[in-house]
Short mmCIF file of C-alpha atoms in Angstrom, two decimals:
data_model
loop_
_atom_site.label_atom_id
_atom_site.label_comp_id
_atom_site.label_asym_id
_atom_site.label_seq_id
_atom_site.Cartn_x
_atom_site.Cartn_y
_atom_site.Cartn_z
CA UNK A 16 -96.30 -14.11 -247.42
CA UNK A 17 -93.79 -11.09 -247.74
CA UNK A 18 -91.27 -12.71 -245.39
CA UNK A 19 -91.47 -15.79 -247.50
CA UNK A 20 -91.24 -13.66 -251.15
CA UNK A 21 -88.19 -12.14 -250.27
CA UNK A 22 -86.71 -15.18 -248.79
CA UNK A 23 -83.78 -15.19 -251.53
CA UNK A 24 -83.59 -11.47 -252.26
CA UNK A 25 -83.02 -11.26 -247.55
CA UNK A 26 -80.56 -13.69 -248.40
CA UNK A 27 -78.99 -11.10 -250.41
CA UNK A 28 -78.53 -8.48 -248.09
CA UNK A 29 -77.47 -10.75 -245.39
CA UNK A 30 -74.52 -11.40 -247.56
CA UNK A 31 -73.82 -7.84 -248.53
CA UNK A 32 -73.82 -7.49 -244.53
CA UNK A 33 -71.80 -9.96 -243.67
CA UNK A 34 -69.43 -9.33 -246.19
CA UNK A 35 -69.22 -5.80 -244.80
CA UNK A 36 -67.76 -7.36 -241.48
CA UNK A 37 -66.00 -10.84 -242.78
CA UNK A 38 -64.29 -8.88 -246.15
CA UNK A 39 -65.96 -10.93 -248.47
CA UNK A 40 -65.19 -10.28 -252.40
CA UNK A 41 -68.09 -7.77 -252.55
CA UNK A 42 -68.94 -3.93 -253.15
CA UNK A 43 -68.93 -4.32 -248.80
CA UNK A 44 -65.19 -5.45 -249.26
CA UNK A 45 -63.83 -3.00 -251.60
CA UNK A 46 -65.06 -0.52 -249.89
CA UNK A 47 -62.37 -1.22 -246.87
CA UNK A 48 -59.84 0.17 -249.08
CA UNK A 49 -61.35 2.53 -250.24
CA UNK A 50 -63.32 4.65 -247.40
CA UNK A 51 -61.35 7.35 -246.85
CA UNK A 52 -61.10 8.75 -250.57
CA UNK A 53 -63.52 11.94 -250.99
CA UNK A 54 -65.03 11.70 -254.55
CA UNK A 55 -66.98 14.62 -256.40
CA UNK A 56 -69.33 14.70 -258.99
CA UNK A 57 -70.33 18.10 -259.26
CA UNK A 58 -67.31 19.99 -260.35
CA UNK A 59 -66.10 21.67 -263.14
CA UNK A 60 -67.96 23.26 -266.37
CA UNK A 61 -71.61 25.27 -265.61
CA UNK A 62 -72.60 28.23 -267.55
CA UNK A 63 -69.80 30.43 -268.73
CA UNK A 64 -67.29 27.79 -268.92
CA UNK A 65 -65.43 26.23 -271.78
CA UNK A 66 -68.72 24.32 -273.23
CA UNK A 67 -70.52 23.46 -276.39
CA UNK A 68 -72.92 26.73 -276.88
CA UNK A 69 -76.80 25.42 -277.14
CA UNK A 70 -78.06 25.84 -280.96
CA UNK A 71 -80.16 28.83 -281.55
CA UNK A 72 -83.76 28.70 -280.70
CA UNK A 73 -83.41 25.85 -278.54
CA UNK A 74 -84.14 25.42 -274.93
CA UNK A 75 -81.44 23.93 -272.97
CA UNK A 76 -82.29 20.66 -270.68
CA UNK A 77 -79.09 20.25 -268.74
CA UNK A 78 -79.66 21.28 -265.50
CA UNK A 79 -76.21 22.06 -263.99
CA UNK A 80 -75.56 20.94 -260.13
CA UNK A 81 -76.51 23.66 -257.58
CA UNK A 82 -74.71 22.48 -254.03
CA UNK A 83 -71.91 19.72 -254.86
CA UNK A 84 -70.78 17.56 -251.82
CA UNK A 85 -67.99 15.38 -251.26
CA UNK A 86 -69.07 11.91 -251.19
CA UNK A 87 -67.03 8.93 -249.35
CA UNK A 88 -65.99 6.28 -252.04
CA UNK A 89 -67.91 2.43 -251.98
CA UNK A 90 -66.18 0.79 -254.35
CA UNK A 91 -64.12 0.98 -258.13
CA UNK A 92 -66.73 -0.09 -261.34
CA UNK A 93 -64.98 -2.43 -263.42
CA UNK A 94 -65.07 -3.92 -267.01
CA UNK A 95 -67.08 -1.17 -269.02
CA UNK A 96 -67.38 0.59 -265.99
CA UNK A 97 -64.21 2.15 -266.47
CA UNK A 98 -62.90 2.27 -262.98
CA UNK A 99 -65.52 4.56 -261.99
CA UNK A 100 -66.29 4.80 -257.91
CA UNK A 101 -69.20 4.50 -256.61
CA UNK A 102 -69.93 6.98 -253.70
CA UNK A 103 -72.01 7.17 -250.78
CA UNK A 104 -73.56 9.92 -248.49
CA UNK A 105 -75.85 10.29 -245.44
CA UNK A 106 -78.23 12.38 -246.41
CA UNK A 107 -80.88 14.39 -243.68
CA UNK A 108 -83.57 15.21 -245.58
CA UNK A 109 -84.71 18.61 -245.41
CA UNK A 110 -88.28 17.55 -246.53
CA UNK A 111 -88.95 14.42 -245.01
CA UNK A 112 -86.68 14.86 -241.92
CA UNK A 113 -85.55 11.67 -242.46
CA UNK A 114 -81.83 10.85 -242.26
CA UNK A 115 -79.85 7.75 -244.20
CA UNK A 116 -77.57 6.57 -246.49
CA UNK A 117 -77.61 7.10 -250.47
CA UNK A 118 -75.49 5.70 -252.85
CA UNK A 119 -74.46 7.13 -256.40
CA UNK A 120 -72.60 6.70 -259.50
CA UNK A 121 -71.88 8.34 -262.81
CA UNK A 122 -71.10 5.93 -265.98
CA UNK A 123 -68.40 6.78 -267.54
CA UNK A 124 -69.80 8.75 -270.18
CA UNK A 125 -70.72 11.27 -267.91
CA UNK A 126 -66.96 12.12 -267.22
CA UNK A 127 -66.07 12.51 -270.76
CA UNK A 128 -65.11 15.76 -272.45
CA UNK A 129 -67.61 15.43 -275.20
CA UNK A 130 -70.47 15.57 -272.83
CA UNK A 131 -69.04 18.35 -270.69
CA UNK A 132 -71.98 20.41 -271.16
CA UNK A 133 -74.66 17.92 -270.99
CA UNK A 134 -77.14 16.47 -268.52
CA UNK A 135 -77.93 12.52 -268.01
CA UNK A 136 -80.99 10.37 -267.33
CA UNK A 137 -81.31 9.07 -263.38
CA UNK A 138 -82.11 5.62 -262.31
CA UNK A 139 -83.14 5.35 -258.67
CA UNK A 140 -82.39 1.82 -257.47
CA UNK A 141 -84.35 0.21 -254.97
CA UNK A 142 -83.30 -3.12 -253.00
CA UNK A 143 -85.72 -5.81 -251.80
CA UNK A 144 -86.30 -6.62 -248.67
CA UNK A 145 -85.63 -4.23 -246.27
CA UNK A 146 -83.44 -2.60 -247.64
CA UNK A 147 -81.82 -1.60 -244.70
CA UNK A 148 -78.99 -0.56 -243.92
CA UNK A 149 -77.22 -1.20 -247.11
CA UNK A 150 -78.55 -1.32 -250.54
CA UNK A 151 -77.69 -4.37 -252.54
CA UNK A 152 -77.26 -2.27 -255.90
CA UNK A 153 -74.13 -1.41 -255.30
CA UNK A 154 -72.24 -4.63 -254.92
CA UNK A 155 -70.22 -6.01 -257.36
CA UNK A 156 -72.12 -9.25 -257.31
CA UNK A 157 -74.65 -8.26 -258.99
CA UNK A 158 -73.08 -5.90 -261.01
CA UNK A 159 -75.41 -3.45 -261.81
CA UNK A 160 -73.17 -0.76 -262.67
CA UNK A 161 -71.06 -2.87 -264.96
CA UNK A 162 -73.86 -3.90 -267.05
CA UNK A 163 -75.49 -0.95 -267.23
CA UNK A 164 -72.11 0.17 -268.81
CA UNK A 165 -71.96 -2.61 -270.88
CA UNK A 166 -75.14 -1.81 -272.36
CA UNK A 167 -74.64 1.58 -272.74
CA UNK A 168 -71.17 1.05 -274.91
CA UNK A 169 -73.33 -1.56 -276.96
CA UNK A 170 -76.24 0.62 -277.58
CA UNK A 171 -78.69 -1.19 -275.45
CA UNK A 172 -79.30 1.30 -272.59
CA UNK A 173 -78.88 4.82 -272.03
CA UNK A 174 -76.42 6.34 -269.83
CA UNK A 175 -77.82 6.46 -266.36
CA UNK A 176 -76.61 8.29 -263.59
CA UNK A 177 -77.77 5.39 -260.45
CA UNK A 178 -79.03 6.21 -257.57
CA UNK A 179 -79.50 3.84 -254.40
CA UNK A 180 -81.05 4.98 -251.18
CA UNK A 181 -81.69 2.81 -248.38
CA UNK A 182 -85.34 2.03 -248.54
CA UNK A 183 -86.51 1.51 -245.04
CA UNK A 184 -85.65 3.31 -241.62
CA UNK A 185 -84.62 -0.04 -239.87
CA UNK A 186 -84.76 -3.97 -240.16
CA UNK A 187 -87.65 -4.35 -238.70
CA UNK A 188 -90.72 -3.10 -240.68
CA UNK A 189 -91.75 -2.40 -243.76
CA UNK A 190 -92.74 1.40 -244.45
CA UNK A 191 -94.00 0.45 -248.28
CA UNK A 192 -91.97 3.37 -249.86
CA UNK A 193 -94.44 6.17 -247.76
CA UNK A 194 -95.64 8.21 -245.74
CA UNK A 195 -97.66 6.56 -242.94
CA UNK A 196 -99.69 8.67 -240.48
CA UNK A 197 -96.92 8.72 -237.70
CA UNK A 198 -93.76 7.45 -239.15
CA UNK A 199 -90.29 8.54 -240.74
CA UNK A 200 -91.62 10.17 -244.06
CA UNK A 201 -90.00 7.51 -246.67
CA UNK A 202 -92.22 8.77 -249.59
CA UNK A 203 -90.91 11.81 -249.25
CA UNK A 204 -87.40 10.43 -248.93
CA UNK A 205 -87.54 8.63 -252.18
CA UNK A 206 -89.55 11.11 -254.01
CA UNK A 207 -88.51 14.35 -253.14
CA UNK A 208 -85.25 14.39 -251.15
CA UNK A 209 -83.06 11.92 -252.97
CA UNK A 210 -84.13 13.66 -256.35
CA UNK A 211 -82.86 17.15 -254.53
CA UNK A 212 -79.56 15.35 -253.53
CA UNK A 213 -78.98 14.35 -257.38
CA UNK A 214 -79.73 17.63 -258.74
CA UNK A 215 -77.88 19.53 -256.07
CA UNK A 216 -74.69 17.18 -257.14
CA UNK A 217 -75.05 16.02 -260.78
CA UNK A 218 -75.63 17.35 -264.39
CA UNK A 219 -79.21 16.63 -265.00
CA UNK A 220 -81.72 17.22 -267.28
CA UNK A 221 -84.65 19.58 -266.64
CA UNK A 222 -87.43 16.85 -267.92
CA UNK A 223 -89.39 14.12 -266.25
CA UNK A 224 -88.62 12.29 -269.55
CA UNK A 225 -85.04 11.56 -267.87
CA UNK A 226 -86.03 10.43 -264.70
CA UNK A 227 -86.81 6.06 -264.15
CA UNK A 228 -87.13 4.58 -260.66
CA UNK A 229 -86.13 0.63 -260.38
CA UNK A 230 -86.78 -1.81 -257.22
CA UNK A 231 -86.84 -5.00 -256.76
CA UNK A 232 -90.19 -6.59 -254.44
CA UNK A 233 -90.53 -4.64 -251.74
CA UNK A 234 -88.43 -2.15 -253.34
CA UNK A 235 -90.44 -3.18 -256.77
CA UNK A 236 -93.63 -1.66 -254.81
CA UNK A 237 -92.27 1.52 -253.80
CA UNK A 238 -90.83 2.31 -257.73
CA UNK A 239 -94.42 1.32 -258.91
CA UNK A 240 -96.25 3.05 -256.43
CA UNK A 241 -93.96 6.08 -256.55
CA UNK A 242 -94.33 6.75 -260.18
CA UNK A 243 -97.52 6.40 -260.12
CA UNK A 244 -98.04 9.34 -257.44
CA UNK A 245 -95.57 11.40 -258.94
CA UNK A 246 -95.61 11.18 -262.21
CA UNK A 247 -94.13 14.75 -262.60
CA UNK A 248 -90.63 13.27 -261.20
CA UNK A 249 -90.72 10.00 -262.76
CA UNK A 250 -92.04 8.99 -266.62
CA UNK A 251 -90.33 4.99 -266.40
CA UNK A 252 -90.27 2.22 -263.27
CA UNK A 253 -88.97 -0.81 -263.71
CA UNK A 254 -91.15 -2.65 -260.89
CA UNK A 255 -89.29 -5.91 -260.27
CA UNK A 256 -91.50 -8.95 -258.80
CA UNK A 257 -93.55 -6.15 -257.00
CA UNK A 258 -96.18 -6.21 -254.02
CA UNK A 259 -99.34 -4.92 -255.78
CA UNK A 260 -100.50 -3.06 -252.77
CA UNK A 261 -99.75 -1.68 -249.44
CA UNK A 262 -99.13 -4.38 -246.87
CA UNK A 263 -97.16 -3.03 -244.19
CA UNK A 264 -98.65 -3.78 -240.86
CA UNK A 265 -97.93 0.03 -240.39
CA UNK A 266 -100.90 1.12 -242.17
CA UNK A 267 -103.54 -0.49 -239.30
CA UNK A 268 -105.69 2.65 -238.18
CA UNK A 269 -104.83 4.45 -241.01
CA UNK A 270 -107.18 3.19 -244.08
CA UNK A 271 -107.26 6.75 -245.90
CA UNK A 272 -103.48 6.94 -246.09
CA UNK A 273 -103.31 3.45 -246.95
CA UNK A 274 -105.57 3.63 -250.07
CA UNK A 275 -103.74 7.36 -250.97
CA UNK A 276 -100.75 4.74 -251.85
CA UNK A 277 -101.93 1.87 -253.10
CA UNK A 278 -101.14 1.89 -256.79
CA UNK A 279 -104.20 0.58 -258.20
CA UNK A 280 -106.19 3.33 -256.79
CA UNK A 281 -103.44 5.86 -258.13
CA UNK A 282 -103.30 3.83 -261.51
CA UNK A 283 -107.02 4.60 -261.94
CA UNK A 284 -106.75 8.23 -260.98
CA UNK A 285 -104.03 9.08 -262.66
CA UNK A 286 -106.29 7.41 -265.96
CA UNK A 287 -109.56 9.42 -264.65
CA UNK A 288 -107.16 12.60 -264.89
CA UNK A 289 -106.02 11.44 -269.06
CA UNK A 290 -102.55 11.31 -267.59
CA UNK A 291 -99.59 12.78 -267.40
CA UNK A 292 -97.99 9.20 -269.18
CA UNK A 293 -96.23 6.69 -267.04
CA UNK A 294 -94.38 3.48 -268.83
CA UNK A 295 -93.94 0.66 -266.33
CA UNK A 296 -91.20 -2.18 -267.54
CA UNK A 297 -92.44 -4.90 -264.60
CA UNK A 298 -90.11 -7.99 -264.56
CA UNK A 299 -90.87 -11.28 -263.13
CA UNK A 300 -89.41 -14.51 -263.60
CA UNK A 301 -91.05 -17.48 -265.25
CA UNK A 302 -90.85 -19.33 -261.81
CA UNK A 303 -92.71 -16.94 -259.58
CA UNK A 304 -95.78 -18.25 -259.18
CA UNK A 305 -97.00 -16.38 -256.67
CA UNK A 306 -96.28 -12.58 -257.44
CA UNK A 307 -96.58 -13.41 -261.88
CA UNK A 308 -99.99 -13.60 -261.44
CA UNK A 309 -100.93 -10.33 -260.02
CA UNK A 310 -98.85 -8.20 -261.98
CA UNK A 311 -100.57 -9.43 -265.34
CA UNK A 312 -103.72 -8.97 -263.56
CA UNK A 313 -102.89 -5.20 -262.93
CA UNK A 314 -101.91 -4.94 -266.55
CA UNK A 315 -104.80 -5.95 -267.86
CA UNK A 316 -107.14 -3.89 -265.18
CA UNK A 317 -104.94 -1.05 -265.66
CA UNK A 318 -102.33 -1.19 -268.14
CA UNK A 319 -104.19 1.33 -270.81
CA UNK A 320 -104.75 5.20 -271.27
CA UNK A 321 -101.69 7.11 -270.05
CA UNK A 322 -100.32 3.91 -268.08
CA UNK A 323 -98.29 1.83 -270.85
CA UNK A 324 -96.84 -1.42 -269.35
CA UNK A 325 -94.60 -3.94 -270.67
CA UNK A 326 -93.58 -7.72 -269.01
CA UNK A 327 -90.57 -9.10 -269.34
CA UNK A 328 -90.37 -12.47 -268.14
CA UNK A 329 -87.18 -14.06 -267.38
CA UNK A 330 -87.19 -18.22 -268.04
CA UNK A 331 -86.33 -19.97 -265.36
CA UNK A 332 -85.80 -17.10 -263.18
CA UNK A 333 -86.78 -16.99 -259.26
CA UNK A 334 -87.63 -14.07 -256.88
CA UNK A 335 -84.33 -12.69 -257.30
CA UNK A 336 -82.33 -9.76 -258.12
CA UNK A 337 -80.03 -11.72 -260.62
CA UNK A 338 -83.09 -12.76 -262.17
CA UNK A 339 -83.88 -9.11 -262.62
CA UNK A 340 -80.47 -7.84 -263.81
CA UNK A 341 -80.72 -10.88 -266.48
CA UNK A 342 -84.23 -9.56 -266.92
CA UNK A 343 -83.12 -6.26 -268.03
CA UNK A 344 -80.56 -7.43 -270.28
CA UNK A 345 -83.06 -9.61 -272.46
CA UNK A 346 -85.00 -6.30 -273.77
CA UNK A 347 -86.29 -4.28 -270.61
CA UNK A 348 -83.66 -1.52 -271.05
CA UNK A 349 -84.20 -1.02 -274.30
CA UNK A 350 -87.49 -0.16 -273.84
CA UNK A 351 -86.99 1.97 -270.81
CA UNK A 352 -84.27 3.65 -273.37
CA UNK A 353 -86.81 4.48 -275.80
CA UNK A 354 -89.23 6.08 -273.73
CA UNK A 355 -86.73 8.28 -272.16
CA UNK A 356 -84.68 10.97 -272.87
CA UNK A 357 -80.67 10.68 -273.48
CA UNK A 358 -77.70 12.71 -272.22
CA UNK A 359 -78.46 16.19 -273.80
CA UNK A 360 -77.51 19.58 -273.48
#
């Protein structure tokens, strides 16, 4: 069933591979000419520099960057986006001991002189599939980045700062976004280690308010199930045509683990426990007829207390990410928006 779900989205990243050997007119592609440029995102301004003083009595948020790297750039943002690169990293995880690419960007809000002094909202994007070993997010395709700029000049979206790891070791298997008993420790990778690589290298806000994780099926599991086991890292996921539960052959001997991540037994908990508040924007379009049905079942079983959910369903739309990106345009990020905190000093 999951190799026939992500037929389309597979479909994806075989493009976004190929076009990284045939030069297609992708993020893969752009990237050619620009591989060898170093880009920063860390420099400049931090306490004691030329900023914006915080007002009296008030705690500041931004959390300045505590170890910038030089990143390798992907690709040039267009339209809204400014011209702004996307960069990319290989980061070996100090906590999960896991090693692989991540992908980031900064709109272009963040480099202007009026926010100087103040930290952004993260997105952590998650591909479909297997995510492995590129992430679709960045390609200029789909045009994540130049939408969410789009939005954000129109007043539909926040700012965000995007994030986008790979999501599985290899292209073989399915690790669910976890830690199974005897495997590379991808819950930790996504939950833990990433965060640390944005913090070490970005302006960021000291708040779980400012912190959403997005993914798209397979990748749609991992943002639900993540948020849901750490809510103090993540308030918002936007769980795109997700997997409902664990299903990674992976798990077989290991039935403890597997229930420790499936997100209807951490949607329950985290409702026995009165919270901390979680607001999950699932998206699904109108023609998936297999994975529609269980996400409105999980809303209604669990979709009260501190979990707040809200559906947007895209007309016409398939298992796909364009579906998704359309998705978020007709009213999801709006809502994430509101239930999140802005760029703030």
């Amino acid at each position: 069933m999951r190799k026939a779900l992500f037929r389309s989205v597979t479909g994806l990243v075989t493009l976004t591979v190929l076009a990284a050997t045939a030069g297609c007119g992708t993020a893969a592609s752009h990237a050619s000419s620009h591989a060898s440029s170093p880009v920063r995102f860390g420099d400049g301004g931090g306490p004691g520099g030329a900023l914006h003083a915080t007002a009296p009595g008030k705690q500041p948020l931004v959390r300045w960057p505590t170890h910038p790297i030089t990143f390798t750039e992907q690709r040039r943002v267009g339209g809204d986006g400014g011209n702004t690169p996307i960069g990319v990293t290989t980061l070996h995880g100090p906590k999960s001991g896991f090693t692989g690419k991540v992908w980031v960007w900064a709109p272009p809000e963040y480099y202007e002189k009026r926010n100087a002094d103040k930290g952004f909202p993260v997105m952590l994007a998650l591909p479909g599939s297997y995510g492995y070993p590129v992430n679709y997010w960045i390609g200029a395709d789909l045009k994540l980045e130049e939408n969410l700029a789009q939005w954000s000049r129109n007043g539909t979206s926040l700012p965000f700062i995007v994030v986008m790891p790979v999501l599985n070791p290899d292209d073989r298997q399915y690790y669910d976004g976890s830690d199974i008993p005897g495997q590379p420790k991808i819950g930790t990778w996504l939950s833990r280690d990433v965060p640390d690589l944005v913090r070490q290298n970005f302006r960021t806000l000291g708040t779980r308010d400012a912190w959403a994780i997005m993914g798209s099926s397979s990748g749609g599991f991992a943002a639900l199930k993540n948020a849901l086991q750490n809510p103090g890292t993540f308030k918002v996921a936007i769980p795109n045509g997700p997997d409902i539960v664990p299903d990674s052959p992976l798990w077989n001997g290991h039935a403890a683990a597997e229930r420790a991540n499936n997100p209807e037994v951490l949607a329950r908990r985290l409702a026995a426990r009165g919270g901390p508040e979680v607001d999950l924007a699932f998206q699904d379009g109108s023609q998936e007829y297999t994975v529609l049905p269980k996400v409105r079942k999980f809303i209604a079983r669990y979709g009260h207390g501190p979990v707040h959910t809200r559906l947007q369903i895209v007309p016409g739309g398939t298992h796909s990410a364009a579906t998704y990106v359309k998705g978020m345009s007709e009213g999801t990020m709006r809502w994430v928006s509101a239930h999140m905190q802005g760029p703030t000093t």
